Amino acid sequence: MSGRQTLFGVELDPLTMDQTVERCLEAVRDGRQLEIGVVNAAKLVNMRRDERLAKAVSGCDLVLADGQAVVWAGRVLKAPLPERVAGIDLFLRLLAEAETAGVSVYFLGAKEEVLEEMVRRVAARFPGLKVAGHRNGYFDDTEQAAIADAIAESGAQMLFLGMTSPKKEIFTAAYGERTGARVVHGVGGSFDILAGLTKRAPATWQRLGLEWLYRVLQEPRRLGRRYLTTNAAFLLMTARERFRLTPSTAPANRSH
């Protein structure tokens, strides 16, 4: 796709939220499949360590900046991205558009009780939404083909994957096309947020790029070390890349 920006060797689409939503609706209208990948600081770090994850994300039709730190790094490294397109915000926008347009959706992911609560709350928030089906995210690799076939049989036009990385990216790469869904979007922990299990950071924290810190404060034992190490690695990656891009200003040697 032309017009992409390259950041740490990964090609990203410099789209706004509105442009992304329009691309998704066009895919549904035109009968094309659009697989969406989103990256934040942690995922860009992990893509360097996990070849399967890197390949799965890079193979998506759209790759978007989900984290504010990615947008900032883009500015520093002369690969500007217009704005953050957060996975959960795109998810909510697409649910609203699907309700209006009569587009059917499928939810795959989370624990069964979390999924059921999310589906109940989504039905209350978007009463006209057509939910073609849903299934929890606890399955092994041998079940993936059958799950993809069940989604295809449901006739869902949009598929939302509430699973962790790299599981959702690998499922999308291997079986996204087989599901028959026109839009395939991995939304990570969004199911937990919509079900009321976890709280999202206030808008001010999001604007400051501190959503990760808000999550750490909620689950310090589980997330503290992970975020601190990946954030430090991301800062180091950005600094190295900036140094690499900075031309030398040292004067050339002159012979006398």
Tab-separated table of C-alpha atoms in Angstrom:
chain	number	residue	atom	x	y	z
A	1	MET	CA	0.000	0.000	0.000
A	2	SER	CA	1.411	3.389	-0.976
A	3	GLY	CA	1.876	6.210	1.489
A	4	ARG	CA	2.890	3.990	4.387
A	5	GLN	CA	5.389	5.131	6.993
A	6	THR	CA	8.193	2.822	8.115
A	7	LEU	CA	8.969	2.688	11.828
A	8	PHE	CA	11.511	0.191	13.208
A	9	GLY	CA	11.213	-1.737	9.948
A	10	VAL	CA	7.404	-2.018	10.290
A	11	GLU	CA	5.137	-0.365	7.728
A	12	LEU	CA	2.273	1.606	9.307
A	13	ASP	CA	-0.708	3.270	7.662
A	14	PRO	CA	-0.847	7.008	8.479
A	15	LEU	CA	-4.625	7.157	8.865
A	16	THR	CA	-6.949	9.069	11.161
A	17	MET	CA	-9.754	7.313	13.015
A	18	ASP	CA	-12.336	8.610	10.529
A	19	GLN	CA	-10.289	7.408	7.556
A	20	THR	CA	-9.866	3.979	9.148
A	21	VAL	CA	-13.602	3.614	9.791
A	22	GLU	CA	-14.306	4.591	6.181
A	23	ARG	CA	-11.824	1.968	4.916
A	24	CYS	CA	-13.611	-0.678	6.991
A	25	LEU	CA	-17.060	0.291	5.687
A	26	GLU	CA	-15.740	0.294	2.115
A	27	ALA	CA	-14.407	-3.259	2.609
A	28	VAL	CA	-17.847	-4.445	3.764
A	29	ARG	CA	-19.572	-2.696	0.862
A	30	ASP	CA	-17.104	-3.981	-1.731
A	31	GLY	CA	-16.972	-7.530	-0.367
A	32	ARG	CA	-13.217	-7.326	0.276
A	33	GLN	CA	-11.471	-8.570	3.380
A	34	LEU	CA	-9.578	-6.095	5.549
A	35	GLU	CA	-7.390	-7.496	8.311
A	36	ILE	CA	-6.434	-4.828	10.853
A	37	GLY	CA	-3.263	-4.913	12.914
A	38	VAL	CA	-2.557	-2.449	15.715
A	39	VAL	CA	0.798	-1.765	17.359
A	40	ASN	CA	1.815	-0.109	20.598
A	41	ALA	CA	5.270	0.255	22.148
A	42	ALA	CA	5.206	-3.196	23.763
A	43	LYS	CA	4.130	-4.943	20.576
A	44	LEU	CA	6.839	-3.251	18.495
A	45	VAL	CA	9.402	-4.467	21.037
A	46	ASN	CA	7.958	-7.987	21.018
A	47	MET	CA	7.870	-8.083	17.208
A	48	ARG	CA	11.669	-7.861	17.275
A	49	ARG	CA	11.793	-10.925	19.507
A	50	ASP	CA	8.980	-12.979	17.960
A	51	GLU	CA	9.236	-13.642	14.229
A	52	ARG	CA	5.744	-15.180	14.010
A	53	LEU	CA	4.191	-12.085	15.599
A	54	ALA	CA	6.167	-9.752	13.321
A	55	LYS	CA	5.119	-11.686	10.222
A	56	ALA	CA	1.456	-11.841	11.300
A	57	VAL	CA	1.237	-8.096	12.028
A	58	SER	CA	3.124	-7.071	8.881
A	59	GLY	CA	0.798	-9.243	6.806
A	60	CYS	CA	-2.287	-7.252	7.842
A	61	ASP	CA	-3.974	-4.992	5.286
A	62	LEU	CA	-3.924	-2.057	7.696
A	63	VAL	CA	-1.353	-1.559	10.467
A	64	LEU	CA	-2.286	1.266	12.843
A	65	ALA	CA	-0.647	3.149	15.719
A	66	ASP	CA	-2.597	1.973	18.771
A	67	GLY	CA	-0.251	3.605	21.289
A	68	GLN	CA	0.510	7.294	21.830
A	69	ALA	CA	4.194	6.426	22.229
A	70	VAL	CA	4.188	5.094	18.650
A	71	VAL	CA	2.834	8.434	17.367
A	72	TRP	CA	5.530	10.310	19.316
A	73	ALA	CA	8.263	7.988	18.008
A	74	GLY	CA	6.966	8.599	14.490
A	75	ARG	CA	7.459	12.344	14.947
A	76	VAL	CA	10.959	11.934	16.380
A	77	LEU	CA	12.001	9.526	13.616
A	78	LYS	CA	10.559	11.560	10.717
A	79	ALA	CA	7.800	9.016	10.015
A	80	PRO	CA	4.771	11.099	11.044
A	81	LEU	CA	1.447	9.473	11.870
A	82	PRO	CA	-1.598	11.784	12.088
A	83	GLU	CA	-3.029	10.432	15.330
A	84	ARG	CA	-3.417	7.452	17.581
A	85	VAL	CA	-6.072	4.987	16.414
A	86	ALA	CA	-6.728	3.059	19.634
A	87	GLY	CA	-8.047	-0.454	19.103
A	88	ILE	CA	-10.883	-0.075	21.610
A	89	ASP	CA	-12.006	3.263	20.133
A	90	LEU	CA	-12.031	1.766	16.632
A	91	PHE	CA	-13.973	-1.212	18.027
A	92	LEU	CA	-16.678	1.063	19.477
A	93	ARG	CA	-16.873	3.165	16.321
A	94	LEU	CA	-17.304	0.051	14.188
A	95	LEU	CA	-20.024	-1.328	16.491
A	96	ALA	CA	-21.942	1.947	16.126
A	97	GLU	CA	-21.513	1.933	12.339
A	98	ALA	CA	-22.499	-1.751	12.144
A	99	GLU	CA	-25.678	-1.038	14.105
A	100	THR	CA	-26.607	1.815	11.763
A	101	ALA	CA	-25.781	-0.094	8.562
A	102	GLY	CA	-27.248	-3.463	9.603
A	103	VAL	CA	-23.834	-5.168	9.460
A	104	SER	CA	-23.558	-8.404	11.471
A	105	VAL	CA	-20.710	-8.982	13.932
A	106	TYR	CA	-19.031	-11.889	15.727
A	107	PHE	CA	-17.112	-11.755	19.031
A	108	LEU	CA	-14.302	-14.232	19.685
A	109	GLY	CA	-12.298	-14.134	22.918
A	110	ALA	CA	-12.198	-13.722	26.716
A	111	LYS	CA	-13.493	-16.101	29.393
A	112	GLU	CA	-17.057	-17.303	28.928
A	113	GLU	CA	-18.510	-15.281	31.810
A	114	VAL	CA	-16.701	-12.105	30.673
A	115	LEU	CA	-17.862	-12.633	27.098
A	116	GLU	CA	-21.482	-13.147	28.168
A	117	GLU	CA	-21.431	-9.954	30.255
A	118	MET	CA	-19.844	-7.989	27.414
A	119	VAL	CA	-22.447	-9.231	24.917
A	120	ARG	CA	-25.205	-8.230	27.359
A	121	ARG	CA	-23.771	-4.724	27.806
A	122	VAL	CA	-23.152	-4.283	24.082
A	123	ALA	CA	-26.784	-5.243	23.393
A	124	ALA	CA	-27.928	-2.552	25.837
A	125	ARG	CA	-25.621	0.069	24.321
A	126	PHE	CA	-26.289	-0.843	20.674
A	127	PRO	CA	-29.803	-2.333	20.713
A	128	GLY	CA	-30.056	-2.546	16.931
A	129	LEU	CA	-26.749	-4.399	16.491
A	130	LYS	CA	-26.896	-7.788	14.748
A	131	VAL	CA	-24.707	-10.255	16.660
A	132	ALA	CA	-24.191	-13.290	14.433
A	133	GLY	CA	-22.462	-15.242	17.206
A	134	HIS	CA	-19.799	-15.355	19.885
A	135	ARG	CA	-17.341	-17.800	21.402
A	136	ASN	CA	-14.837	-17.621	24.264
A	137	GLY	CA	-11.126	-17.406	23.522
A	138	TYR	CA	-10.083	-20.574	25.333
A	139	PHE	CA	-9.225	-23.090	22.636
A	140	ASP	CA	-6.117	-24.847	21.377
A	141	ASP	CA	-4.586	-24.757	17.925
A	142	THR	CA	-6.372	-27.902	16.755
A	143	GLU	CA	-9.758	-26.133	17.119
A	144	GLN	CA	-8.891	-23.051	15.085
A	145	ALA	CA	-10.101	-24.353	11.708
A	146	ALA	CA	-13.475	-25.445	13.117
A	147	ILE	CA	-13.914	-22.055	14.840
A	148	ALA	CA	-13.129	-20.222	11.591
A	149	ASP	CA	-15.711	-22.392	9.795
A	150	ALA	CA	-18.333	-21.655	12.474
A	151	ILE	CA	-17.732	-17.911	12.042
A	152	ALA	CA	-18.097	-18.285	8.264
A	153	GLU	CA	-21.375	-20.174	8.727
A	154	SER	CA	-22.689	-17.396	10.983
A	155	GLY	CA	-22.442	-14.953	8.066
A	156	ALA	CA	-20.725	-12.318	10.259
A	157	GLN	CA	-19.324	-9.398	8.272
A	158	MET	CA	-17.131	-8.054	11.076
A	159	LEU	CA	-15.071	-10.222	13.421
A	160	PHE	CA	-13.658	-8.855	16.677
A	161	LEU	CA	-10.955	-10.857	18.481
A	162	GLY	CA	-10.696	-10.176	22.202
A	163	MET	CA	-7.499	-12.176	22.683
A	164	THR	CA	-3.926	-11.396	23.710
A	165	SER	CA	-0.916	-11.078	21.423
A	166	PRO	CA	0.410	-13.047	19.656
A	167	LYS	CA	-2.575	-15.430	19.696
A	168	LYS	CA	-4.972	-13.042	17.941
A	169	GLU	CA	-2.444	-12.045	15.268
A	170	ILE	CA	-1.515	-15.650	14.535
A	171	PHE	CA	-5.201	-16.682	14.311
A	172	THR	CA	-5.897	-13.764	11.964
A	173	ALA	CA	-2.928	-14.599	9.729
A	174	ALA	CA	-3.799	-18.280	9.506
A	175	TYR	CA	-7.621	-18.251	9.509
A	176	GLY	CA	-8.825	-14.674	8.972
A	177	GLU	CA	-9.675	-15.286	5.331
A	178	ARG	CA	-11.418	-18.578	6.133
A	179	THR	CA	-13.849	-16.823	8.520
A	180	GLY	CA	-15.391	-14.959	5.581
A	181	ALA	CA	-15.596	-11.777	7.684
A	182	ARG	CA	-14.968	-8.604	5.717
A	183	VAL	CA	-13.326	-6.791	8.623
A	184	VAL	CA	-11.135	-8.698	11.096
A	185	HIS	CA	-10.003	-6.587	14.057
A	186	GLY	CA	-8.003	-7.790	17.063
A	187	VAL	CA	-9.137	-5.738	20.055
A	188	GLY	CA	-7.020	-7.265	22.828
A	189	GLY	CA	-8.389	-6.584	26.320
A	190	SER	CA	-11.353	-4.515	25.080
A	191	PHE	CA	-13.840	-7.257	25.976
A	192	ASP	CA	-12.738	-7.005	29.635
A	193	ILE	CA	-13.243	-3.226	29.575
A	194	LEU	CA	-16.683	-3.385	27.937
A	195	ALA	CA	-17.722	-6.097	30.413
A	196	GLY	CA	-16.752	-3.790	33.296
A	197	LEU	CA	-13.981	-6.108	34.500
A	198	THR	CA	-11.201	-3.549	34.066
A	199	LYS	CA	-11.335	0.246	33.898
A	200	ARG	CA	-9.888	2.256	31.059
A	201	ALA	CA	-7.604	5.176	31.804
A	202	PRO	CA	-9.247	8.624	31.876
A	203	ALA	CA	-8.915	10.694	28.674
A	204	THR	CA	-6.223	12.934	30.223
A	205	TRP	CA	-3.990	9.928	30.937
A	206	GLN	CA	-4.569	8.682	27.390
A	207	ARG	CA	-3.551	12.029	25.867
A	208	LEU	CA	-0.362	12.046	27.945
A	209	GLY	CA	0.494	8.529	26.777
A	210	LEU	CA	0.096	7.153	30.317
A	211	GLU	CA	-2.585	4.547	29.688
A	212	TRP	CA	0.026	1.856	30.362
A	213	LEU	CA	0.743	3.346	33.814
A	214	TYR	CA	-2.965	3.367	34.664
A	215	ARG	CA	-3.091	-0.347	33.813
A	216	VAL	CA	-0.002	-1.047	35.927
A	217	LEU	CA	-1.601	0.728	38.911
A	218	GLN	CA	-4.620	-1.578	38.548
A	219	GLU	CA	-2.552	-4.778	38.266
A	220	PRO	CA	0.963	-4.004	39.534
A	221	ARG	CA	2.035	-7.582	40.229
A	222	ARG	CA	0.989	-8.886	36.816
A	223	LEU	CA	1.874	-5.912	34.608
A	224	GLY	CA	4.499	-3.828	36.426
A	225	ARG	CA	7.666	-5.624	35.341
A	226	ARG	CA	6.331	-6.287	31.826
A	227	TYR	CA	5.523	-2.651	31.070
A	228	LEU	CA	8.668	-1.223	32.635
A	229	THR	CA	10.940	-3.552	30.648
A	230	THR	CA	9.129	-3.096	27.314
A	231	ASN	CA	8.881	0.691	27.746
A	232	ALA	CA	12.603	0.905	28.514
A	233	ALA	CA	13.351	-1.256	25.469
A	234	PHE	CA	11.125	0.961	23.293
A	235	LEU	CA	12.877	4.145	24.445
A	236	LEU	CA	16.236	2.538	23.694
A	237	MET	CA	15.024	1.421	20.238
A	238	THR	CA	13.823	4.968	19.487
A	239	ALA	CA	17.055	6.569	20.707
A	240	ARG	CA	19.193	4.196	18.639
A	241	GLU	CA	17.100	4.817	15.533
A	242	ARG	CA	17.249	8.608	16.057
A	243	PHE	CA	21.006	8.440	16.443
A	244	ARG	CA	21.260	6.340	13.280
A	245	LEU	CA	19.179	8.884	11.322
A	246	THR	CA	21.116	11.923	12.588
A	247	PRO	CA	23.752	12.969	10.051
A	248	SER	CA	27.208	13.659	11.375
A	249	THR	CA	27.927	17.374	11.847
A	250	ALA	CA	31.662	16.912	12.319
A	251	PRO	CA	33.722	18.998	9.857
A	252	ALA	CA	35.551	17.134	7.138
A	253	ASN	CA	39.310	16.767	7.537
A	254	ARG	CA	41.299	19.279	5.505
A	255	SER	CA	44.803	18.744	4.371
A	256	HIS	CA	47.137	21.755	4.630
